[in-house]
Short mmCIF file of C-alpha atoms and ligand atoms in Angstrom, two decimals:
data_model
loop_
_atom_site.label_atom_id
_atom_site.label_comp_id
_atom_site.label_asym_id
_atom_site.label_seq_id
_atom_site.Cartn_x
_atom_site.Cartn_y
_atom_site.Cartn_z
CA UNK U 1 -40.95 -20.81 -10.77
CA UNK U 2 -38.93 -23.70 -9.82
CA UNK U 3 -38.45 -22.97 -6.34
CA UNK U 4 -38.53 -19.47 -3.94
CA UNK U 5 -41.43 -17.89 -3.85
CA UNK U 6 -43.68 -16.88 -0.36
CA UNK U 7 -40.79 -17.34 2.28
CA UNK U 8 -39.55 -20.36 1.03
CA UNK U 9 -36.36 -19.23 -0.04
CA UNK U 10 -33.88 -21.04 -1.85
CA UNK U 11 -33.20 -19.29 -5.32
CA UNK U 12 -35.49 -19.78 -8.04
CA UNK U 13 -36.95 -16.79 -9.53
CA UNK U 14 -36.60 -14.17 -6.58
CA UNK U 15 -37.63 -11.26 -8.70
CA UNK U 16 -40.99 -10.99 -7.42
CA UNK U 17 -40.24 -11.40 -3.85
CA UNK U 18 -40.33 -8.66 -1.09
CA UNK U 19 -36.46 -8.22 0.38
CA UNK U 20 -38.48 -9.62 3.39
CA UNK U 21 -39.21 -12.86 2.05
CA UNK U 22 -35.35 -13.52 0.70
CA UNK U 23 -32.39 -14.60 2.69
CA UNK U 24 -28.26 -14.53 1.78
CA UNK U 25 -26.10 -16.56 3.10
CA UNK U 26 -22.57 -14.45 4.17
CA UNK U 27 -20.14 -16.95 4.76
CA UNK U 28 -16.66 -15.63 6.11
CA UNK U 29 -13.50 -17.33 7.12
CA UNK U 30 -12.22 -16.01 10.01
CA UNK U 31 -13.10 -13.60 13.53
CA UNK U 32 -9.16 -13.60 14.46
CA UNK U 33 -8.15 -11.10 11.56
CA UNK U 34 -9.97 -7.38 11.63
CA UNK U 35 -11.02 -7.26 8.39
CA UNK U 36 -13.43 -10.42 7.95
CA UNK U 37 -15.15 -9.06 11.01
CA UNK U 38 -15.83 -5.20 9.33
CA UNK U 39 -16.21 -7.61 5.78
CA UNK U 40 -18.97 -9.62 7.79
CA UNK U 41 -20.47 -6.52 9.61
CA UNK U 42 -20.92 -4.24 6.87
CA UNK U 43 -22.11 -6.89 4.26
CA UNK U 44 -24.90 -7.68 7.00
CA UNK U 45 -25.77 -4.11 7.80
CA UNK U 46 -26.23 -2.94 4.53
CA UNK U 47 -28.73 -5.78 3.28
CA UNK U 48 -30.38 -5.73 6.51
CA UNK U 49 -31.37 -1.70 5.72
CA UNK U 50 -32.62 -2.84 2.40
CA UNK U 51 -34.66 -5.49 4.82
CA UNK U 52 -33.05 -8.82 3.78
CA UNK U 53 -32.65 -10.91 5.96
CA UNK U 54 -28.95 -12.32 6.54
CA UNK U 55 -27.19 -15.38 7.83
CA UNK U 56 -23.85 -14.27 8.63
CA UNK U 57 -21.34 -17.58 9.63
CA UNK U 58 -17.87 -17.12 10.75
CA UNK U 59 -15.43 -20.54 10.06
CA UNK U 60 -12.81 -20.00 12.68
CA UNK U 61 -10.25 -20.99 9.53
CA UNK U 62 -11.75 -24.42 9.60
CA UNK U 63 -12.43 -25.61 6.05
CA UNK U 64 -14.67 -28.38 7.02
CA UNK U 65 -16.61 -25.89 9.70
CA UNK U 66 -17.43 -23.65 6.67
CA UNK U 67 -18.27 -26.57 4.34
CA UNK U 68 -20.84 -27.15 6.99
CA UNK U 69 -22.35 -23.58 7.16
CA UNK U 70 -22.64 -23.48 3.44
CA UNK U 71 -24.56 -26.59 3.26
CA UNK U 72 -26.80 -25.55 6.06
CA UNK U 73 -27.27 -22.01 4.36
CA UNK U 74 -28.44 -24.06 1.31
CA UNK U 75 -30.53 -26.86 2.94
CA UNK U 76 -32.42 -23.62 4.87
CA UNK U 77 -33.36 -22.02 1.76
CA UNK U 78 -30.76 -18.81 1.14
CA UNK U 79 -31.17 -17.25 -1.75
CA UNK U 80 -28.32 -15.86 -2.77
CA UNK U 81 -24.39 -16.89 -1.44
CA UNK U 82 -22.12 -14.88 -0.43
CA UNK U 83 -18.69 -16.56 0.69
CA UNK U 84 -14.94 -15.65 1.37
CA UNK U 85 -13.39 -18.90 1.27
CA UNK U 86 -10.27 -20.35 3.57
CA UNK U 87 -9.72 -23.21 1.05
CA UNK U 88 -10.62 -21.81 -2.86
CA UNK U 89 -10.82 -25.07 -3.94
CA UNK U 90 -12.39 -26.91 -1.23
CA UNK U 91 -15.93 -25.63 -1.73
CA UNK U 92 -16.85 -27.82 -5.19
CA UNK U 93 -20.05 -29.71 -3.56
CA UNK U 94 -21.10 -26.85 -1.71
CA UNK U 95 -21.45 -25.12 -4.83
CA UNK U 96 -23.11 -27.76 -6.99
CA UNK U 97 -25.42 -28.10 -4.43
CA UNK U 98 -25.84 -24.08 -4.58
CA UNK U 99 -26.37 -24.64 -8.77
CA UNK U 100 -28.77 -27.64 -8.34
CA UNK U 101 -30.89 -25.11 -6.23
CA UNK U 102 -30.73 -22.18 -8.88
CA UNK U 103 -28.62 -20.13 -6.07
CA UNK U 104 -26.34 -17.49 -7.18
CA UNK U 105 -23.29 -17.92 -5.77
CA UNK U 106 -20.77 -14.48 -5.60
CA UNK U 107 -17.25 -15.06 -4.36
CA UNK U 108 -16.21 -12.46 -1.92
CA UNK U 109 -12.56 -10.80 -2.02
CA UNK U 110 -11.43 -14.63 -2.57
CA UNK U 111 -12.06 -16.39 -6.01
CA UNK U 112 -13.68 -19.96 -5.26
CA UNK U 113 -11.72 -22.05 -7.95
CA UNK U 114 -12.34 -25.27 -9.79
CA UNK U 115 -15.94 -24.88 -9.94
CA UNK U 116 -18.27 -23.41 -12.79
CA UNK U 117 -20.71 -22.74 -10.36
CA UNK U 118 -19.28 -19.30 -9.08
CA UNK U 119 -21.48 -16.66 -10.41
CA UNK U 120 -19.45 -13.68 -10.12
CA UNK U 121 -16.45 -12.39 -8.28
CA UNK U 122 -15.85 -9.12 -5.73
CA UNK U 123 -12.70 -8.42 -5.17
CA UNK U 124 -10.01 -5.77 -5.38
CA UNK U 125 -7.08 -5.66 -7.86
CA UNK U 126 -4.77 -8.33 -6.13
CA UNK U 127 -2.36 -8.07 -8.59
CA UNK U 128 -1.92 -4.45 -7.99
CA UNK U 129 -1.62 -5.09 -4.44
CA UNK U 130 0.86 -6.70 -5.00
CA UNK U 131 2.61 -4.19 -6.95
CA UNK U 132 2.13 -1.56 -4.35
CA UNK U 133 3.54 -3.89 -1.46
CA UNK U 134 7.23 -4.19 -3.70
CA UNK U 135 6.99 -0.80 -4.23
CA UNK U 136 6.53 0.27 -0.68
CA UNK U 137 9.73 -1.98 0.15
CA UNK U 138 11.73 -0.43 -2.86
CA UNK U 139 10.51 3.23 -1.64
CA UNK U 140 11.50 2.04 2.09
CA UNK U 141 15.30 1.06 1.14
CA UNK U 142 15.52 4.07 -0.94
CA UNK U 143 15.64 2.51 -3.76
CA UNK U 144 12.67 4.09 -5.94
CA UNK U 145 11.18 7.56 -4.87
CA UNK U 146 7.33 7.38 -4.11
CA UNK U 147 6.46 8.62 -7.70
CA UNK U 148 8.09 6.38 -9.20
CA UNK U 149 12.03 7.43 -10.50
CA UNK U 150 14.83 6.27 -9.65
CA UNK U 151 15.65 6.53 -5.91
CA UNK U 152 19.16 7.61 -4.41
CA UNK U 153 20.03 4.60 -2.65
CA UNK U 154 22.30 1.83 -4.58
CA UNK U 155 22.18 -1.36 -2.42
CA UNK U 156 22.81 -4.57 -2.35
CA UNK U 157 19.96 -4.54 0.21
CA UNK U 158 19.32 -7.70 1.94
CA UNK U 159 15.66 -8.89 2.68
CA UNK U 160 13.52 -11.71 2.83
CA UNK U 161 10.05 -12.72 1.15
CA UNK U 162 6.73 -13.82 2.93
CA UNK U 163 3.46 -15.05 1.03
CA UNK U 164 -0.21 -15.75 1.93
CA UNK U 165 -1.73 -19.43 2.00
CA UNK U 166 -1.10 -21.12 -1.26
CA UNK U 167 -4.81 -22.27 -1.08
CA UNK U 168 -5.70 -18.75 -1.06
CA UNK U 169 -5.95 -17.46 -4.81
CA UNK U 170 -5.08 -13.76 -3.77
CA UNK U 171 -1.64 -14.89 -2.30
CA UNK U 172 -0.38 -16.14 -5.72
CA UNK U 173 -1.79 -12.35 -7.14
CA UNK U 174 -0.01 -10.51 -4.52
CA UNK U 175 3.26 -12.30 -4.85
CA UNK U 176 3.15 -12.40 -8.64
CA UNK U 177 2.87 -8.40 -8.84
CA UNK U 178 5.31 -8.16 -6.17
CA UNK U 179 8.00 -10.42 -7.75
CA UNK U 180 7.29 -8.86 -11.36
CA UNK U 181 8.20 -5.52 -9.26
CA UNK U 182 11.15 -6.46 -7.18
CA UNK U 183 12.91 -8.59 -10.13
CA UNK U 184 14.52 -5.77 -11.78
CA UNK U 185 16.18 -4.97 -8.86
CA UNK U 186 17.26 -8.94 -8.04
CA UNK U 187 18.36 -9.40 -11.03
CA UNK U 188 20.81 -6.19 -10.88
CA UNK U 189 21.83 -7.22 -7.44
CA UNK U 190 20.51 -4.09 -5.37
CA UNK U 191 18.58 -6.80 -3.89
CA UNK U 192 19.80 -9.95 -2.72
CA UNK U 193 17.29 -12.32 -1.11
CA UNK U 194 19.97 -13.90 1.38
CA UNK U 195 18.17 -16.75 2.14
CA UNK U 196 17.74 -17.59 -1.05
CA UNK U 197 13.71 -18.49 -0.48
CA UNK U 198 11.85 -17.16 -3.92
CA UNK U 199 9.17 -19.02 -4.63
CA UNK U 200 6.08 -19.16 -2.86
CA UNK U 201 6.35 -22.61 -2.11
CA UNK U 202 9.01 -21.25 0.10
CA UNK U 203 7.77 -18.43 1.60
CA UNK U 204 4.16 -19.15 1.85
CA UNK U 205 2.37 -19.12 5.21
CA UNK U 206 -0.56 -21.37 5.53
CA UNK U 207 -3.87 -20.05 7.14
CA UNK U 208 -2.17 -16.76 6.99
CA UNK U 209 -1.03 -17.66 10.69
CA UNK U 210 0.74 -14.47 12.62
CA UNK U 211 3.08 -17.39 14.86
CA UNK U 212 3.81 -19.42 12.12
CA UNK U 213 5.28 -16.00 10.58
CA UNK U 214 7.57 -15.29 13.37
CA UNK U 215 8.46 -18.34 13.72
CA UNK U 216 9.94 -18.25 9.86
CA UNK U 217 11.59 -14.81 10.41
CA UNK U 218 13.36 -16.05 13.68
CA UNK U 219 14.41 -19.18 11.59
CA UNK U 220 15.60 -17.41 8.53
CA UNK U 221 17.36 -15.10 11.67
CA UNK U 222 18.95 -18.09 13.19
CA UNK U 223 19.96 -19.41 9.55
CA UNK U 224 20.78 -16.81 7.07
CA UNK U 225 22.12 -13.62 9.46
CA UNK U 226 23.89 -15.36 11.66
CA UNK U 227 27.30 -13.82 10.41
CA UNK U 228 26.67 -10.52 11.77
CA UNK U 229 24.60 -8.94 8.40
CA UNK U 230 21.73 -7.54 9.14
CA UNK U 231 18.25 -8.27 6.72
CA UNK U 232 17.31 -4.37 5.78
CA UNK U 233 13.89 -5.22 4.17
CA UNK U 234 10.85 -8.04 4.24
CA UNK U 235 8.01 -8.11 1.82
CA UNK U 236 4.97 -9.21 3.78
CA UNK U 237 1.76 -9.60 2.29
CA UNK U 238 -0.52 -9.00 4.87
CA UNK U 239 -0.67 -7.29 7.94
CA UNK U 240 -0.71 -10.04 10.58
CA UNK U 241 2.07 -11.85 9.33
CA UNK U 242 3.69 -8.03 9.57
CA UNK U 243 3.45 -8.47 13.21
CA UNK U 244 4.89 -11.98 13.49
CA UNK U 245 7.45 -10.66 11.56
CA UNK U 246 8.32 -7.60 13.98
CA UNK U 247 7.91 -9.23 17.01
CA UNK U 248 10.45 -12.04 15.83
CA UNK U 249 13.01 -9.41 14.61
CA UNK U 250 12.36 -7.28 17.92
CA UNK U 251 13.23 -10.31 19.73
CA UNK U 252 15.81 -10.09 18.26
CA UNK U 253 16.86 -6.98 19.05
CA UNK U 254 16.17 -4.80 15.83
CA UNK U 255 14.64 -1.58 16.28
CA UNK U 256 16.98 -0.68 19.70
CA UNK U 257 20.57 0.72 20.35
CA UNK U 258 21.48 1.68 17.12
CA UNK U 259 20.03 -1.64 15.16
CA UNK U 260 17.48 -0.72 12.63
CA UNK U 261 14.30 -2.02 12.24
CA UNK U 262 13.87 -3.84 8.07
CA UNK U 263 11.36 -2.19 5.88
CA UNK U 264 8.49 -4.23 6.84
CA UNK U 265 5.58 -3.94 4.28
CA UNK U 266 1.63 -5.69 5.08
CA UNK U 267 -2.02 -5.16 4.33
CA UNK U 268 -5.28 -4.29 5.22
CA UNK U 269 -4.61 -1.60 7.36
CA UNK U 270 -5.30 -3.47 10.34
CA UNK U 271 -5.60 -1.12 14.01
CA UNK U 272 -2.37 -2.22 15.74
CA UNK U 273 -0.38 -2.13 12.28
CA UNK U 274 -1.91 1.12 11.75
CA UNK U 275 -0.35 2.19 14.89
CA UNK U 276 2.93 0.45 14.39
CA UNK U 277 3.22 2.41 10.98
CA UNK U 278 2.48 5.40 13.09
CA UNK U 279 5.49 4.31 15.65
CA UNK U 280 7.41 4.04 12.84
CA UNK U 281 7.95 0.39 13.58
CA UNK U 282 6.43 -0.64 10.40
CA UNK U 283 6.68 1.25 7.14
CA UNK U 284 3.71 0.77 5.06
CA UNK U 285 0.49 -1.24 4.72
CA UNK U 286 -2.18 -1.36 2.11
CA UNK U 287 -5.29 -0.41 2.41
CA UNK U 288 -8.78 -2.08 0.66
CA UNK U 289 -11.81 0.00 1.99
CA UNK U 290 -14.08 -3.35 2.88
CA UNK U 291 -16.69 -0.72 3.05
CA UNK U 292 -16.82 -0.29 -0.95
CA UNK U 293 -16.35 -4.45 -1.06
CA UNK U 294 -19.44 -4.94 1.00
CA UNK U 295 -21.24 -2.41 -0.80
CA UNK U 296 -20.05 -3.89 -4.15
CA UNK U 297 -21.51 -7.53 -2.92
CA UNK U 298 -24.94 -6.16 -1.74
CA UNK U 299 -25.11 -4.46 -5.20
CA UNK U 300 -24.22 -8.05 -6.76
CA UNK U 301 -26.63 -10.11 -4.72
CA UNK U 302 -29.38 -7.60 -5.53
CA UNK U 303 -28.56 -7.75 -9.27
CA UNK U 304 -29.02 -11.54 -9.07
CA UNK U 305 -32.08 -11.53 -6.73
CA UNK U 306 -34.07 -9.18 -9.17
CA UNK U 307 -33.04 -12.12 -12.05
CA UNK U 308 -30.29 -9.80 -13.38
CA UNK U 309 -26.47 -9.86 -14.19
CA UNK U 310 -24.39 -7.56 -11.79
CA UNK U 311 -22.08 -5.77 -13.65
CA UNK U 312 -18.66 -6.13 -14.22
CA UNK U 313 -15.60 -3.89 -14.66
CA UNK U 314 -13.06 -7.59 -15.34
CA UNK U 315 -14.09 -10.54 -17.57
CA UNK U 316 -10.38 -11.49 -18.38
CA UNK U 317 -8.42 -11.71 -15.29
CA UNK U 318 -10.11 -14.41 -13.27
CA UNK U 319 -9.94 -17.63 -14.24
CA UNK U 320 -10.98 -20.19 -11.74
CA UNK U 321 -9.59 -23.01 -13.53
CA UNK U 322 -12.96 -23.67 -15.27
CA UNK U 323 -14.17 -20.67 -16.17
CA UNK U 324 -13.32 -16.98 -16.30
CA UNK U 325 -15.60 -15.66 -13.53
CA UNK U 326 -17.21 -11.74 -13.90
CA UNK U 327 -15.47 -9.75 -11.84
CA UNK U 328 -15.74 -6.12 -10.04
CA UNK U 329 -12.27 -5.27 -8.40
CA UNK U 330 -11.72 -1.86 -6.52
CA UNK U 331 -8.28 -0.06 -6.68
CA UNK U 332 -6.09 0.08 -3.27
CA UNK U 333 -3.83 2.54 -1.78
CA UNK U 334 -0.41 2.62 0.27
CA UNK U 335 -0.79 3.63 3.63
CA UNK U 336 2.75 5.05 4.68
CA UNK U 337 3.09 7.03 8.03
CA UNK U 338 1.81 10.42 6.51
CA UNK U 339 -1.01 8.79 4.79
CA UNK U 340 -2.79 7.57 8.32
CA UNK U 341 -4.71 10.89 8.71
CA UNK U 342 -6.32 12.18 5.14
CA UNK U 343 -6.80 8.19 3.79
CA UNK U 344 -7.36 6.01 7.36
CA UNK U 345 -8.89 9.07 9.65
CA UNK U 346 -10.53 11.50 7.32
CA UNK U 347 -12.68 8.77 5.97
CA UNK U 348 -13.87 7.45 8.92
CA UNK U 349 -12.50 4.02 8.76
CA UNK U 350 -10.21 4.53 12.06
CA UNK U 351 -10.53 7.27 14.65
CA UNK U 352 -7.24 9.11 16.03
CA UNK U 353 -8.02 7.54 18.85
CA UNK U 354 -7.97 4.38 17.54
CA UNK U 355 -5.07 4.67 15.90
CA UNK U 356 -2.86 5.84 19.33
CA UNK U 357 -3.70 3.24 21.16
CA UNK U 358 -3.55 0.55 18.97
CA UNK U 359 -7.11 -0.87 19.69
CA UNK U 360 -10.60 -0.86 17.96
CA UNK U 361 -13.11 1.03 19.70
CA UNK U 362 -15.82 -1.39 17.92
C1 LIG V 1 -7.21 -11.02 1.54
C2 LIG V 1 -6.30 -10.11 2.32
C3 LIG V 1 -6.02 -10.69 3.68
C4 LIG V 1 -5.66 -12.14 3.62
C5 LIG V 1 -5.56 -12.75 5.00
C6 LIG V 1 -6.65 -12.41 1.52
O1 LIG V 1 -7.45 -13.24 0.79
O2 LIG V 1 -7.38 -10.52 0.24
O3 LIG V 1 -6.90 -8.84 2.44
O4 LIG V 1 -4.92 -10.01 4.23
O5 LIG V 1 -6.57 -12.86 2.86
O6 LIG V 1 -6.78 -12.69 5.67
#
């Protein structure tokens, strides 16, 4: 046993240790989006009923800030790692550090790249997310019916494109499946991206930032529709930005006397975009149960503290840019207005309540 054993902590052989004795490290990136703070909760809650104990650090979106908490999480002797990075490439010492220490290190819902010291990978199918989040637009305009054939509208539709943080592995997933979706329909002009933005470079928003969102929308507002057209449709990746976006194109006086509001897509299923979708403000989000996630990490960090592999349903899509890391990736679903009660309510994951006003109960 190199290191571990009686409360010492700090990987090693585990398997003999009492969940008592063994701590993991939950590293998360940010308390200002909904999700991290259910990803944080539930990850914590379920390991602390199998009686592990848990050190659960928030970054505030600070890479250096989280840096710090991983090294800390190592020096005090976690066992196993689990972290949702802000920067996927920023973490390369950390996780050395983790390897030098026999640590296990699983990347949560955001692959950790450049490093061949990520042990496995818990995640959902981005790509497919992205697929979903074109389709929801296409399904919006009219274009494609919800099953999938052709849909009755012909265009040209105008809209604009939004990404994640190019540091952010998922955002290059999303908008990959959603421009492998949507390019059919550029390339036979019932599209037409006016501003002409369509790369990520482009349309990328770093930190995922809500304002810096709105602020793009009211600039491509002020600089592509100011001839009297009218942008019918925005692919957003995620559900904050969703919100910049509609508060920018509200200001602007979409959605009132007669001027419609674009197909607006997003993600995660966030409370007030939950109850925007139920407005009818915003037409779609998708949702990734963080519930199963969380689940799928505590069954991951338990493989690894009883000296075993966890098991993987991907060994070919994620390659960090060393090494194709083991994955486990859930399925998602679109959320459109009808979908709020049997997927959202029936399951628990918002009340009715909840989703009226706007606001989690917590
Ligand atoms: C997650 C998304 C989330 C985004 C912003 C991504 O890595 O997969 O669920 O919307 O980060 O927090």
């Amino acid at each position: 046993m190199a290191c571990g054993g009686e409360g010492a902590g700090g990987g090693g052989d585990t398997s003999g240790n009492k969940p008592a004795d063994l701590t993991i490290g939950v590293a998360m990136p940010t308390q200002t989006s909904e999700r991290w703070i259910a990803d944080g909760n539930s990850v914590k809650e379920k390991l602390e009923a199998k009686g592990y104990k848990v050190d659960l650090q928030y970054a505030g979106d600070d890479i250096p800030t989280q840096s710090q908490q991983v090294d800390q999480m190592i020096t005090q002797g976690a066992d196993v790692l689990v972290i949702a990075a802000i920067d996927g490439t920023a973490l390369s010492s950390q996780l050395q550090a983790a390897a030098d220490a026999k640590i296990p290190v699983i990347a949560y819902d955001r692959l950790i790249r450049d490093s061949p010291n990520v042990n496995f990978y818990v995640s959902f199918d981005n790509y497919k997310v992205g697929v979903a989040q074109a389709t929801a637009l296409l399904v919006g305009l009219g274009l494609q019916n919800k099953d999938g054939s052709k849909g009755t509208a012909k265009g040209p539709f105008d809209i604009e494109l939004f990404a994640g943080s190019l540091d952010d592995n998922n955002a290059h997933f999303f908008f990959d499946g959603a421009m492998d979706t949507l390019k059919p329909f550029i390339d036979d002009k019932s599209l037409r991206v006016k501003s002409g933005q369509t790369t990520i470079e482009q349309v990328a928003i770093l930190r995922w930032q809500q304002e810096t969102a709105q602020r793009r929308m009211e600039d491509l507002l002020t600089s592509s529709y100011n001839d009297g057209t009218r942008v019918q449709g925005v692919l957003s990746p995620y559900d904050g930005l969703s919100r910049g976006i509609i508060t920018a194109l509200q200001n602007a006086g979409y959605g009132a006397k007669g001027v419609k509001m674009p197909v607006v897509t997003g993600q995660d299923a966030e409370i007030a975009s939950v109850k925007l979708i139920n407005d009818g403000v915003q037409n779609s989000t998708i949702f990734k149960d963080t519930r199963l996630l969380a689940e799928q990490a505590v069954v991951a960090a338990e493989a690894f503290l009883q000296e075993k592999e966890p098991q993987a349903n991907d060994t070919k899509t994620y390659d960090n840019g060393v090494k194709v890391v083991p994955s486990n990736l859930l399925p998602v679903q679109t959320v459109y207005k009808d979908d709020i009660k049997p997927v959202l309510v029936d399951s628990g994951y918002w009340t009715a309540e909840e989703v009226a006003s706007g606001q989690a109960k917590g």
